[in-house]
C-alpha angles and dihedrals in degrees: 000000000000129000120196131182113192123211134193090221102055146347124312121288109226126195105203119189117250120221109250095017113103090332142356143245108254125180088346099309136091120257120193117229095254091053097049095089109098092010116048091014106059131198104277090224089064093055133089118238149154109284094207097049089207138121115286120237116269114290097351144066121270095238122071116213115260110274118226113241097195097070145002096279117118095187134030092197133016113197116200114208127033101219130116092290096046091043094052091050092047092051093049091048089052089071090069135065094261134126103234127182121193116201127197126185096202129072093265142003119283095031100124134054090330096069094047100051127100094246093229116160101208125212097217106243093120098055121102110256112253095025124119088249090056091048096053107022099083096039088048090049091056091052095064101079093057092042089055090048089056098038107023100214093149105263108193116200095200099150129228137252125201103202127220119197097179143018095267089057092046089061087056087055089054091052092049089048091055091044090054092050091054090049093054097249112157134208094026114150141164112248116208125220100266095050091039093059091047086056097043113013092177096063124122104286089231093065112119103172143353139201106239123204110182093190096063113106148167137235136189096251099213094044089052091052095044090052094050093049097043089056093045091052091047088056098049111283113134116226127200122181129193087040116131117194108228103170140012121194133184111229110202121219096009100105102079118266092038095295121140130244138194131248112206119197115206132192112217113207135179132189113275092234091055092047091050091049094050090048090055092052093050094245133130112278094223092067097251127123117318114283102233119322109335120194092249096053093042093050090048091053092048091050093051091049090049095050094045090050092052091047096050098042093045091051093050094048093044091047091052091048092052092048091052092046089055093047110109093199091065118087117250097252093055091046090051092049089048094053091046091049091048092051091049094049090052092047092051091046092052091051094049094043099044106031114121119251116265117280141084123310093032090297092296117139108242112209112245122226115251090239091057090050094048093046091055095049115100117232117256111274118231138175095249131098112321091356096302121155106255137187091275091055092052095056093093118034100338114232089355094056122116088249093058098047101038097257120202122202108242101170148000114226127191121199130183122216144162098230134022119201113193112210095154115135134215 
């Protein structure tokens, strides 16, 4: 869906649809909002999802991967790196009866190379024939429409144009056309000037021709990765974030039948502000259950006992008063006093039980504006000049790395597995 308005004073003004605004891209094509029902919006019963509908534990998914019962292996596969590649592998492995663990060193998935790439889904005409890229690029390209039907990450099949502005560059188009043919790329063709400017009126006026591939597309990289990993976790893959792999060792003879296994050492970190806050609350700094009796848990228990005592005693007193008020053997004055006393007890109990906690606005939480929240957030802290985040800080997880948020080590974990797949970038 492409709207153009031509002008004599300048290039065409194009109003391109934006995914999620009055519609969505689905399986490569635009779907207007009124047509999303039954297509982009699926039947909820056909979708994966979390059965508990509750908050996950700190820095990990709620589910733990299925543990093998036939030997001492906890995991069949450990995947290092929760970007688009690690996520795609995790999702595919979730189709099988495997125990799979996905590890990410940053504070969320898609924080490395995935979030910073262009999101182009290439057709495969530029890859050297016979290379691994040439072998898989076209077939991978053809998987994206179905992937988007299943995961709905907004795949846009907008096509691509390689522009030539002179005859020398036109010969390059012919070379790319032939390379694409050898790689099995379909529907490639050379577009001449007249048709080219009908397709793209805002091109360089010197353009004379272009190689057109209608199957090339584009994704929002982090939405793609999140969709893959959410679906993998829904189907049994265990995810742990803020886990930096520091060592991988081969353990000979530990895999049953004399085969070897791997022992993966992982550093679990949390932001310093979070660790300090947990310490003040008397709770474990790794985000697990409270270590001993923290102030928060203790106060919550006291409050519960206090409210329960008020409710029970008030009901008992009020009940006795009602029975006396209804007793015909008691004189009228005593019955009246009993009714008034019961009413008073119930009113006092209601005030004590239902009064809001201390604070402004009657104790109600007033939603904060997004601008206020952003203004109060401190900038990421790096190791560069004046605390700026530098290139070194971006090596692992970008602005979500432990360097950038003042990460503190809260634990060292060791996991055993049959296979390790390294999908870490950078």
